[in-house]
Structure formats: structure tokens, C-alpha cells
Short mmCIF file of N, CA, C and O in Angstrom, two decimals:
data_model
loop_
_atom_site.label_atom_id
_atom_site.label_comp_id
_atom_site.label_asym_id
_atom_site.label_seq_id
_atom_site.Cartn_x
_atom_site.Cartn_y
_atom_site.Cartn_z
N UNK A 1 0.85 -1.19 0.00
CA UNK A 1 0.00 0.00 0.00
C UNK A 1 0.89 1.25 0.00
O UNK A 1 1.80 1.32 0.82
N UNK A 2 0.61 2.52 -1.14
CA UNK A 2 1.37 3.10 -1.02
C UNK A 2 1.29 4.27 -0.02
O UNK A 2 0.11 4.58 0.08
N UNK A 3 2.05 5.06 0.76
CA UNK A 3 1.59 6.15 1.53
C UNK A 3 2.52 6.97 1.42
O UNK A 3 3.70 6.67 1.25
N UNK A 4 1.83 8.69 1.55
CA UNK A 4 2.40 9.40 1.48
C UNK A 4 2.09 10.42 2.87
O UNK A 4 1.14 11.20 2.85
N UNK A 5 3.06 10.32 4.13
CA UNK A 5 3.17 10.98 4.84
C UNK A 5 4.12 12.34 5.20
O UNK A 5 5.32 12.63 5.19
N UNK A 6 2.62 13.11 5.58
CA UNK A 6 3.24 15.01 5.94
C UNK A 6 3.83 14.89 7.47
O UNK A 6 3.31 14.16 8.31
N UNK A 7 4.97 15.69 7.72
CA UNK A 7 5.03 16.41 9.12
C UNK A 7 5.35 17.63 9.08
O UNK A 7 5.63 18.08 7.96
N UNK A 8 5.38 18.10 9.68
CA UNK A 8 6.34 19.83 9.66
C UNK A 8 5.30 20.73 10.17
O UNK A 8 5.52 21.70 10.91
N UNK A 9 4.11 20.34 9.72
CA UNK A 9 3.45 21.87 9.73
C UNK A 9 2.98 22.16 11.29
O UNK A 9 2.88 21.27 12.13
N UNK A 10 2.68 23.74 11.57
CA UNK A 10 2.33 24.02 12.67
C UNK A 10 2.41 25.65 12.88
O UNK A 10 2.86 26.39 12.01
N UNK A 11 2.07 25.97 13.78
CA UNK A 11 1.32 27.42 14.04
C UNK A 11 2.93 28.40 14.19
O UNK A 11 3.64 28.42 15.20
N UNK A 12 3.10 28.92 13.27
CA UNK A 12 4.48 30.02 13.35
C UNK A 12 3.71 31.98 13.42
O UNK A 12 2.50 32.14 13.27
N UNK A 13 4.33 32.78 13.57
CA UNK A 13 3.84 33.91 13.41
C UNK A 13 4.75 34.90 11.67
O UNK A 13 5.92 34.92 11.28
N UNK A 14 3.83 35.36 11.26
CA UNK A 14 4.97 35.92 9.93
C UNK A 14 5.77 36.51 9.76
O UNK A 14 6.11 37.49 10.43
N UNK A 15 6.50 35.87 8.43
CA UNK A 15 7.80 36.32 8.77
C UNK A 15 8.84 34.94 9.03
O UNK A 15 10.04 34.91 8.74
N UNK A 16 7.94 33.68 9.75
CA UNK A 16 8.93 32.79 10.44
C UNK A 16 8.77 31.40 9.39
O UNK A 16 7.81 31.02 8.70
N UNK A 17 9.84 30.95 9.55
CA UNK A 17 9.81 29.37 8.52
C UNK A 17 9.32 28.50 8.82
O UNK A 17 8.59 28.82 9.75
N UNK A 18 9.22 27.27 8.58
CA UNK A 18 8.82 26.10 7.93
C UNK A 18 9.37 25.19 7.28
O UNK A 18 9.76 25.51 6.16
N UNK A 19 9.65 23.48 7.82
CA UNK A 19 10.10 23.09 6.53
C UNK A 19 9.16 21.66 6.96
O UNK A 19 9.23 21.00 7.99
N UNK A 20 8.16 21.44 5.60
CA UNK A 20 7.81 20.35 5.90
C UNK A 20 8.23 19.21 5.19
O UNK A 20 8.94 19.38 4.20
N UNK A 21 7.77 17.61 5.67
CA UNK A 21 8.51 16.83 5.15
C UNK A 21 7.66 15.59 4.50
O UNK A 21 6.86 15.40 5.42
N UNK A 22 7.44 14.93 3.82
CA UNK A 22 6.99 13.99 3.14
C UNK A 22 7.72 13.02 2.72
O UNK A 22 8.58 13.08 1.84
N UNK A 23 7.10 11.36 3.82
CA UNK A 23 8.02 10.34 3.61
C UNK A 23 7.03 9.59 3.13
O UNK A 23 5.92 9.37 3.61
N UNK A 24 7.71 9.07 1.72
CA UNK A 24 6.90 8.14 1.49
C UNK A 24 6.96 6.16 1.71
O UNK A 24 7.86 5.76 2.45
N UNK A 25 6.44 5.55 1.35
CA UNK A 25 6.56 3.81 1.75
C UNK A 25 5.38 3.76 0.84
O UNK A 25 4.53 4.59 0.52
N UNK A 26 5.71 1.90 0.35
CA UNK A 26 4.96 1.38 -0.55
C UNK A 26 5.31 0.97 -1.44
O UNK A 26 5.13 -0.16 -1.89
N UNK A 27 5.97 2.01 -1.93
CA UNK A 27 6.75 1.92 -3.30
C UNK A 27 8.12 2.78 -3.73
O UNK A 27 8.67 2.76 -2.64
N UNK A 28 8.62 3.19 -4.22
CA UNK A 28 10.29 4.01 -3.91
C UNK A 28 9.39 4.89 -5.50
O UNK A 28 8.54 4.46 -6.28
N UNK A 29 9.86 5.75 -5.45
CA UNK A 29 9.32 7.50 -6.20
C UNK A 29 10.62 7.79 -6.98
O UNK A 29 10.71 8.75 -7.75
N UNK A 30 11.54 7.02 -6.78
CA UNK A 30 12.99 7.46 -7.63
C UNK A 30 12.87 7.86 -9.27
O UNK A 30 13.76 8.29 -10.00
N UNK A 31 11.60 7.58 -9.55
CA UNK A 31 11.44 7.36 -10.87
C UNK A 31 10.49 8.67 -11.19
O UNK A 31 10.41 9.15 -12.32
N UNK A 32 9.77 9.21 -10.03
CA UNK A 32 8.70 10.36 -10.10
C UNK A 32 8.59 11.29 -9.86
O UNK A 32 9.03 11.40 -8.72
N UNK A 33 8.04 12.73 -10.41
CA UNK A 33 7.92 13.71 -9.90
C UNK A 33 7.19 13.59 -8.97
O UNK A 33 6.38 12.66 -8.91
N UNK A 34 7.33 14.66 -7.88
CA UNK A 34 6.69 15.02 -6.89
C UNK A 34 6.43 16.18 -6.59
O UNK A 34 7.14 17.08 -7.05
N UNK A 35 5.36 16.46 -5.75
CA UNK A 35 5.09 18.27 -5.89
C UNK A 35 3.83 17.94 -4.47
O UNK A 35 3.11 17.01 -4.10
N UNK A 36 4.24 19.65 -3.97
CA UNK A 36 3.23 19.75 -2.97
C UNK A 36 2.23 20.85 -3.33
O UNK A 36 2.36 21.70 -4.21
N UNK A 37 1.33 20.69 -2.58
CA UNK A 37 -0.40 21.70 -3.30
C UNK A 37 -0.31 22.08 -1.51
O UNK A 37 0.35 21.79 -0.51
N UNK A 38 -1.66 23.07 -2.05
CA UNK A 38 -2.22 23.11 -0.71
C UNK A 38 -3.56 23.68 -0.83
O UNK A 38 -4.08 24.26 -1.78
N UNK A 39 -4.28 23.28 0.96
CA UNK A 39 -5.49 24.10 0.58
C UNK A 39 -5.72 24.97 1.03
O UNK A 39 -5.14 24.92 2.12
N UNK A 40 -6.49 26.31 0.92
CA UNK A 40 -6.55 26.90 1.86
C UNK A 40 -8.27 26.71 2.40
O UNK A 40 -8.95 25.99 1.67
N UNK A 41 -9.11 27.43 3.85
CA UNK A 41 -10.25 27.29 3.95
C UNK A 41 -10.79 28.10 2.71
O UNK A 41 -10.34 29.14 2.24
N UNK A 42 -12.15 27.18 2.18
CA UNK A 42 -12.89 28.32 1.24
C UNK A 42 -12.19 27.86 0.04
O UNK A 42 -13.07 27.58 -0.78
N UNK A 43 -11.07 27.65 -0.45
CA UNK A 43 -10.09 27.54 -1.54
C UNK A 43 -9.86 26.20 -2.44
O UNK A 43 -9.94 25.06 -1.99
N UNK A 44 -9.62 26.49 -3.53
CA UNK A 44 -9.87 25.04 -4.21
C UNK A 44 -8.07 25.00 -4.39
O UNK A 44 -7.33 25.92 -4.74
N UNK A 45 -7.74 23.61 -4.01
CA UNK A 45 -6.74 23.06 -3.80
C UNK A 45 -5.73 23.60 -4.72
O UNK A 45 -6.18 23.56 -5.87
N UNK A 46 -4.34 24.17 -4.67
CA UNK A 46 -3.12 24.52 -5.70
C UNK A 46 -1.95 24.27 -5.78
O UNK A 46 -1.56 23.99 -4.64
N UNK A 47 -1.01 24.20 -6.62
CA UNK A 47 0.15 23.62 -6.58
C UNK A 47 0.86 24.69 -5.91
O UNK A 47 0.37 25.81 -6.03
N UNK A 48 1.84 24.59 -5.28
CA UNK A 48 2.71 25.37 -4.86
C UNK A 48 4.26 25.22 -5.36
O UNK A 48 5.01 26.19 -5.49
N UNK A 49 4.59 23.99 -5.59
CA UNK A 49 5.94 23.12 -5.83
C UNK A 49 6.43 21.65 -6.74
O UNK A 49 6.07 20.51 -6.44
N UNK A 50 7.08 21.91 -7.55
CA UNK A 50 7.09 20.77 -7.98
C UNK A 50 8.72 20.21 -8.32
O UNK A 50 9.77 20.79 -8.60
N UNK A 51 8.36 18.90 -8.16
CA UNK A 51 10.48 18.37 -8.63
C UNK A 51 10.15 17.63 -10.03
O UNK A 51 9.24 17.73 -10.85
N UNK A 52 11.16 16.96 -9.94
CA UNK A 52 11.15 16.33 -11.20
C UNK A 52 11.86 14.59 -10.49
O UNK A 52 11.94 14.21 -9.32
N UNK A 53 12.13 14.14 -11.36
CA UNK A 53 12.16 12.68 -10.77
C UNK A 53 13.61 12.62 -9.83
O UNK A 53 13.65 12.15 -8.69
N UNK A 54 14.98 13.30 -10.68
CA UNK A 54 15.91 13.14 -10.06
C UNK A 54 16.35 15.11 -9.43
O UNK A 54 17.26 15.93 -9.55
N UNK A 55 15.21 15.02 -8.90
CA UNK A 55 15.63 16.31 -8.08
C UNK A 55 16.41 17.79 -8.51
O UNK A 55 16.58 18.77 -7.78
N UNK A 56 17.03 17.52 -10.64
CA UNK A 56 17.79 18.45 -10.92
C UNK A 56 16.81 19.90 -11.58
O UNK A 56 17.29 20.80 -12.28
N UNK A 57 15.36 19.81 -11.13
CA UNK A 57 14.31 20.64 -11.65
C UNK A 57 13.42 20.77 -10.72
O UNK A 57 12.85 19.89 -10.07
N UNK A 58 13.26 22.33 -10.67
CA UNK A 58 12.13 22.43 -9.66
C UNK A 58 10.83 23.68 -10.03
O UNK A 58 11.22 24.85 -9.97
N UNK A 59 10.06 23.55 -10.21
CA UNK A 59 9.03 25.12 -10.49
C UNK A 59 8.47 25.41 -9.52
O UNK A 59 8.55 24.76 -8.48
N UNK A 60 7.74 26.51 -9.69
CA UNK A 60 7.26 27.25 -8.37
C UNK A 60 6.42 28.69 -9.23
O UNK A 60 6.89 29.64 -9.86
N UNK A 61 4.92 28.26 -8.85
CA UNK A 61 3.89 29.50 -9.35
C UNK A 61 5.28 31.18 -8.71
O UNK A 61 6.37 31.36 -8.15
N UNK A 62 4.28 31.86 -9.27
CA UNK A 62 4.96 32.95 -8.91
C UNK A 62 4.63 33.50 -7.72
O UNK A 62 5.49 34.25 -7.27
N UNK A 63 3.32 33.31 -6.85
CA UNK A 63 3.02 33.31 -6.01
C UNK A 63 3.55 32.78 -4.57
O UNK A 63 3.10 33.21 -3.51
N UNK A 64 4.76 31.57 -4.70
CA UNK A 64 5.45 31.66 -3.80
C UNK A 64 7.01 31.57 -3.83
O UNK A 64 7.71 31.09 -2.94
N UNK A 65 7.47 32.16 -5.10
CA UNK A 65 8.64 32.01 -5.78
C UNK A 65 9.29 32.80 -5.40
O UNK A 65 9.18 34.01 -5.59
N UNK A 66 10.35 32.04 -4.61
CA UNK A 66 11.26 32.91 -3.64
C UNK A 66 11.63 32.79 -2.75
O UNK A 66 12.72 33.09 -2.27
N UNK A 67 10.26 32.03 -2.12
CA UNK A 67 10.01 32.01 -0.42
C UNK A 67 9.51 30.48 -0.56
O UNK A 67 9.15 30.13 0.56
N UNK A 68 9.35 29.37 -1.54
CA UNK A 68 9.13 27.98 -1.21
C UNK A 68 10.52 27.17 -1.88
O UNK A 68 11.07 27.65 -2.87
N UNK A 69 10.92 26.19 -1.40
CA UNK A 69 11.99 25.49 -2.12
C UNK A 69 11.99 24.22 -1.81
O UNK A 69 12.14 24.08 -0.59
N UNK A 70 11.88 23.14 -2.43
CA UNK A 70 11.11 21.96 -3.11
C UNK A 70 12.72 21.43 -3.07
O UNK A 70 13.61 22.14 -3.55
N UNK A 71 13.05 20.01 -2.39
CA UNK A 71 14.10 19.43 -2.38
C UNK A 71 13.41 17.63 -2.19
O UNK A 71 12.24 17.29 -2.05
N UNK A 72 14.57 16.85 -2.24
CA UNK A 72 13.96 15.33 -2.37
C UNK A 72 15.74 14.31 -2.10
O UNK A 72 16.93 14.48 -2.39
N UNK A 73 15.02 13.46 -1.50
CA UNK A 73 16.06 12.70 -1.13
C UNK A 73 15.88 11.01 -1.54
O UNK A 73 15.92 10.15 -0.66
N UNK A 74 15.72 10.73 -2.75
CA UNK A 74 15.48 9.44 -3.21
C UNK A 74 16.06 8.36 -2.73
O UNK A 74 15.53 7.25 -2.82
N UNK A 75 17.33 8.59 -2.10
CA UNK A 75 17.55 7.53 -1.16
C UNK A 75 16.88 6.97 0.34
O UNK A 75 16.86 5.84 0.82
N UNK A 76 16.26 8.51 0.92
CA UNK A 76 15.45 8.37 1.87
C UNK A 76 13.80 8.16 1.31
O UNK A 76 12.97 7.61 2.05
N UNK A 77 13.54 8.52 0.35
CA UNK A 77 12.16 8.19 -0.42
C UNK A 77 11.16 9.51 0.62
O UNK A 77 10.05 9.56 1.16
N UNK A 78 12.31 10.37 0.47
CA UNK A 78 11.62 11.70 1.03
C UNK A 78 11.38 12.90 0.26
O UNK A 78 12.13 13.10 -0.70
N UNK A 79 10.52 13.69 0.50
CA UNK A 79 10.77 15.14 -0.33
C UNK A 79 10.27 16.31 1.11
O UNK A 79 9.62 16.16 2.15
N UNK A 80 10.99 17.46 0.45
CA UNK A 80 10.40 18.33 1.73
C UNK A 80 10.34 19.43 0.58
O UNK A 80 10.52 19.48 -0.64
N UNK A 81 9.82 20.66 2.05
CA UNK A 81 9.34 22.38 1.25
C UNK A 81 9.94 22.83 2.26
O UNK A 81 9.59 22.51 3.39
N UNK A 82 10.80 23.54 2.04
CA UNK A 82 11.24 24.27 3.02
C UNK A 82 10.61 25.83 2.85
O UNK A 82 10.71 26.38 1.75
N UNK A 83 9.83 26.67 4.16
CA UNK A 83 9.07 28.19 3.31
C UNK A 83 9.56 29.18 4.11
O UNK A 83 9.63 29.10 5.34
N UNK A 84 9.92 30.15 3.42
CA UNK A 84 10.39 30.73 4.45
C UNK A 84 9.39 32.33 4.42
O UNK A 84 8.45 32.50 3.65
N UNK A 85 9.87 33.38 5.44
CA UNK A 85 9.01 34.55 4.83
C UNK A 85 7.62 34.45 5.20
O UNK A 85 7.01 35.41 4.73
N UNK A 86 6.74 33.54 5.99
CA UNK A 86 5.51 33.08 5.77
C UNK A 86 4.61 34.30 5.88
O UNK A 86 5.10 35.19 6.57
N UNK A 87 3.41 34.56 5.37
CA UNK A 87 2.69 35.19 5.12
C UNK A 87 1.37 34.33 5.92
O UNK A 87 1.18 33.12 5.95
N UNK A 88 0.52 35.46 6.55
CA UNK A 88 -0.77 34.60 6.81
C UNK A 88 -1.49 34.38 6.03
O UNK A 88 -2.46 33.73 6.44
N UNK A 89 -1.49 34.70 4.77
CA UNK A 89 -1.68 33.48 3.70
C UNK A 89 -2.01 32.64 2.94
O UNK A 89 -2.85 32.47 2.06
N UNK A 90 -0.44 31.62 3.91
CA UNK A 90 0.15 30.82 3.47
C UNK A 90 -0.78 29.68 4.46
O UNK A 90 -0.44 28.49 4.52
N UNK A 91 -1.71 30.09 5.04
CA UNK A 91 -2.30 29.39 6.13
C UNK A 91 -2.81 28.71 5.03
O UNK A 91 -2.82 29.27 3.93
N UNK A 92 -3.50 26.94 5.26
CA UNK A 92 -3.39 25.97 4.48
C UNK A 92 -3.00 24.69 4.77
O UNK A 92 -1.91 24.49 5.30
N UNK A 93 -3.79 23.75 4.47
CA UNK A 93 -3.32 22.28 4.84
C UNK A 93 -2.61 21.90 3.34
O UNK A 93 -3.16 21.81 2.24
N UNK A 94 -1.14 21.72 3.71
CA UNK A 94 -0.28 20.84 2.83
C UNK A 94 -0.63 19.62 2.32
O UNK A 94 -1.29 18.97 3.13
N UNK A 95 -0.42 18.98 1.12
CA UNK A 95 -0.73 18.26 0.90
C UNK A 95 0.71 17.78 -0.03
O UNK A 95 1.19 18.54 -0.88
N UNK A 96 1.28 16.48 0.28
CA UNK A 96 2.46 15.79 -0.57
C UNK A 96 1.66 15.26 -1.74
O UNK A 96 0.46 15.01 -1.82
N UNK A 97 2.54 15.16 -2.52
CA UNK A 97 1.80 14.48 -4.31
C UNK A 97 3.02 14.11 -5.01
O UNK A 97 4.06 14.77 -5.11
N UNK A 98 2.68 12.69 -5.61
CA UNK A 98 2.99 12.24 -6.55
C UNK A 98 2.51 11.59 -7.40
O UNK A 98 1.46 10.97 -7.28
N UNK A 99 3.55 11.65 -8.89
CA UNK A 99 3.14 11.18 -10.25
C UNK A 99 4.03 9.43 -10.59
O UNK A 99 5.14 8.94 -10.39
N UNK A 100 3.04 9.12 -11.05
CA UNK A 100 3.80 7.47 -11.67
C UNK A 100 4.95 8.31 -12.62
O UNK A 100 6.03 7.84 -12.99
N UNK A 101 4.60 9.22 -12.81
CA UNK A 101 5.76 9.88 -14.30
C UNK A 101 6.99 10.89 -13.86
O UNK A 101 6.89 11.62 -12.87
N UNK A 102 7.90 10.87 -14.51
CA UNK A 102 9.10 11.79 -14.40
C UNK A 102 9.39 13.47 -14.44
O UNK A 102 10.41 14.03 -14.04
N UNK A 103 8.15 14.13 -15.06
CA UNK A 103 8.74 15.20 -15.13
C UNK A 103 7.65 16.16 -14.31
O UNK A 103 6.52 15.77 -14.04
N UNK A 104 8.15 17.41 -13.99
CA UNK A 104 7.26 18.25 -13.47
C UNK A 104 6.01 18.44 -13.90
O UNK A 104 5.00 18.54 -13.21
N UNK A 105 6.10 18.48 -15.17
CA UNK A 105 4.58 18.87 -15.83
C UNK A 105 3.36 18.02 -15.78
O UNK A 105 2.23 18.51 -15.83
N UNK A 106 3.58 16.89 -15.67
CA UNK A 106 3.06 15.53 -15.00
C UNK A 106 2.18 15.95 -14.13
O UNK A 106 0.99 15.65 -14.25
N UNK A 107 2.71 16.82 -13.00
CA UNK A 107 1.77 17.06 -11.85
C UNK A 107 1.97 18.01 -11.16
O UNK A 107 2.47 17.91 -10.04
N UNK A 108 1.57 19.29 -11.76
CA UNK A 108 1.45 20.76 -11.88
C UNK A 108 -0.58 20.63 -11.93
O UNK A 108 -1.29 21.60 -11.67
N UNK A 109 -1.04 19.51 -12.23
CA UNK A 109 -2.53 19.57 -12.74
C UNK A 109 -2.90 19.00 -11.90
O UNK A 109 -2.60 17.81 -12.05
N UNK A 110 -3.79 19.31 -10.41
CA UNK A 110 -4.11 18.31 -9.47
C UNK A 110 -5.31 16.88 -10.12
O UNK A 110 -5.92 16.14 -9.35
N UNK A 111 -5.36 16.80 -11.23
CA UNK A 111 -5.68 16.05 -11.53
C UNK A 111 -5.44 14.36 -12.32
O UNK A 111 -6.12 13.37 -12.57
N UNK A 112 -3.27 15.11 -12.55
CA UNK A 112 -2.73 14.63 -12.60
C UNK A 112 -2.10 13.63 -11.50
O UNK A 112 -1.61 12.53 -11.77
N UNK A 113 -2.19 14.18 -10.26
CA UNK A 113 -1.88 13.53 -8.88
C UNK A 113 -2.01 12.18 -8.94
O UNK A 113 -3.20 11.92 -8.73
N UNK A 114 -1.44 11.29 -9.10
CA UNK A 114 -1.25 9.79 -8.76
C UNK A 114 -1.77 9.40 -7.37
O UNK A 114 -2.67 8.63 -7.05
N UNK A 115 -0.86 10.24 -6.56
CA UNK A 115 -1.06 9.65 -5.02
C UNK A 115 -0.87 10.86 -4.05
O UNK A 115 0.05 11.67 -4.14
N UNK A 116 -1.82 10.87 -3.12
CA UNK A 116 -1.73 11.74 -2.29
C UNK A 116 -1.40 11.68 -0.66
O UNK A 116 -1.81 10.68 -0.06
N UNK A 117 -0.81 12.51 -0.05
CA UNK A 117 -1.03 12.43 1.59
C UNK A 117 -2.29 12.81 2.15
O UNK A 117 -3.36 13.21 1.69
N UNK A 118 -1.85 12.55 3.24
CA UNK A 118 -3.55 13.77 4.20
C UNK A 118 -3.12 14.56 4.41
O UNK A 118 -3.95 15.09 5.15
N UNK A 119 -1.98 15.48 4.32
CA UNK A 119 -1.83 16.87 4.81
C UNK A 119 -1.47 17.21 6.27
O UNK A 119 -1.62 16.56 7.30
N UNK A 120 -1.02 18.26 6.07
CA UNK A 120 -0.78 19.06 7.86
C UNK A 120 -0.96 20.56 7.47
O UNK A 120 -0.66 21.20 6.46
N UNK A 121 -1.34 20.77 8.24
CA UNK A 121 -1.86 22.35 8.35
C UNK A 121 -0.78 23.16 8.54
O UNK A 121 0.14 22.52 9.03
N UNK A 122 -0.52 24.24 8.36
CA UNK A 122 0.33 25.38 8.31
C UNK A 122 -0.81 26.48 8.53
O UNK A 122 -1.76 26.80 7.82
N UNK A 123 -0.32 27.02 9.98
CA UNK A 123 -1.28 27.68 10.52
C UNK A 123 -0.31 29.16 10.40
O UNK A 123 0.85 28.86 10.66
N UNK A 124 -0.45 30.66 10.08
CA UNK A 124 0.99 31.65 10.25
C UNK A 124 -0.23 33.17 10.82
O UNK A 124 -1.21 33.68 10.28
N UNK A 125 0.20 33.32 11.55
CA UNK A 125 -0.68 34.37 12.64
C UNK A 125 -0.09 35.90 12.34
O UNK A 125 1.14 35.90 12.33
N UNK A 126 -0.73 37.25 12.09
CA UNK A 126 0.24 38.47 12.13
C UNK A 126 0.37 38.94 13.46
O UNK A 126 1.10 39.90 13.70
#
């Protein structure tokens, strides 16, 4: 069974970082892009981040470009977001994602999403 587990998130004030983490089991992702979304309340779910299979590509809407950075550790069958700068926001339950496929563009389309986590909230207070 495959799973994709969040930690990291939690109540910071703005201004302060973040880095969350997504481990996955089931199956090894060495082969897949991965990318994190999020939701906010009220809000229909969005990408925020995306890699590519071997970690040498990363995009980022312009909306948090700057302040999100998308890294992956295929030997640990991990990926994280590290955010910095947080904005209240950025308030939002995270969500990890991956694609059976290799490249970013794969799963930039939440409909593209293969497999998902349950998320952790990122709560950021002014």
C-alpha cells in the first residue's frame, strides 16, 4: 500500500519558517515527480511546488517564488518544502503528491496527482 506521509506543519507567526517533510513507503518515487499543493479554507486546492524525478528541476507559481523550495532525497524516499518569509496566507493544509511519471509537468494539474497524503496544516498568525 502506497503512503504518502506530511510532518512539519504548525502554528508560526509571519515572517517565520517552515520546513515540511513527506516520507513516502509502498513503493520508492525514484522514478517520479513530486510536488506539494495546498489548501486553503474556502479555496480550491493549488500547486505550490514541484520536482522532477531526479531532483535536478524544480518550479514554483509565482506566487510563492522565492520564499518555497522543493528538495527530495530518493535515497530516503523523502521530499520536503522548506518556506520561508511566511505570510498569513500561506495558512493551508499541505498536501504531498505524486506522479507514476518523471517530469514536473506531469503534476502541476491536481488532476494529474497519482497519489496523495492527508496533509498538515500550516497555521501563520500576524
Amino acid at each position: 500500500q502506497v503512503q504518502l506521509v506530511e510532518s512539519g506543519g504548525g502554528s508560526v507567526q509571519a515572517g517565520g519558517s517552515l520546513r515540511l517533510s513527506c516520507a513516502a513507503s509502498g513503493r520508492t518515487f525514484d522514478n517520479s515527480a513530486m510536488a506539494w499543493f495546498r489548501q486553503a479554507p474556502g479555496k480550491e486546492r493549488e500547486f505550490v511546488a514541484g520536482i522532477n524525478w531526479n531532483g535536478n528541476a524544480a518550479y514554483y507559481p509565482d506566487s510563492v517564488k522565492g520564499r518555497f523550495f522543493i528538495s527530495r532525497d530518493n535515497a530516503k524516499n523523502t521530499v520536503s518544502l522548506q518556506i520561508y518569509s511566511l505570510k498569513p496566507e500561506d495558512t493551508a493544509v499541505y498536501y504531498c503528491a505524486a506522479s507514476r511519471l518523471p517530469l514536473i509537468h506531469n503534476i502541476v494539474v491536481e488532476a494529474d496527482v497519482d497519489y496523495w497524503g492527508q496533509g498538515t496544516q500550516v497555521t501563520v498568525s500576524s
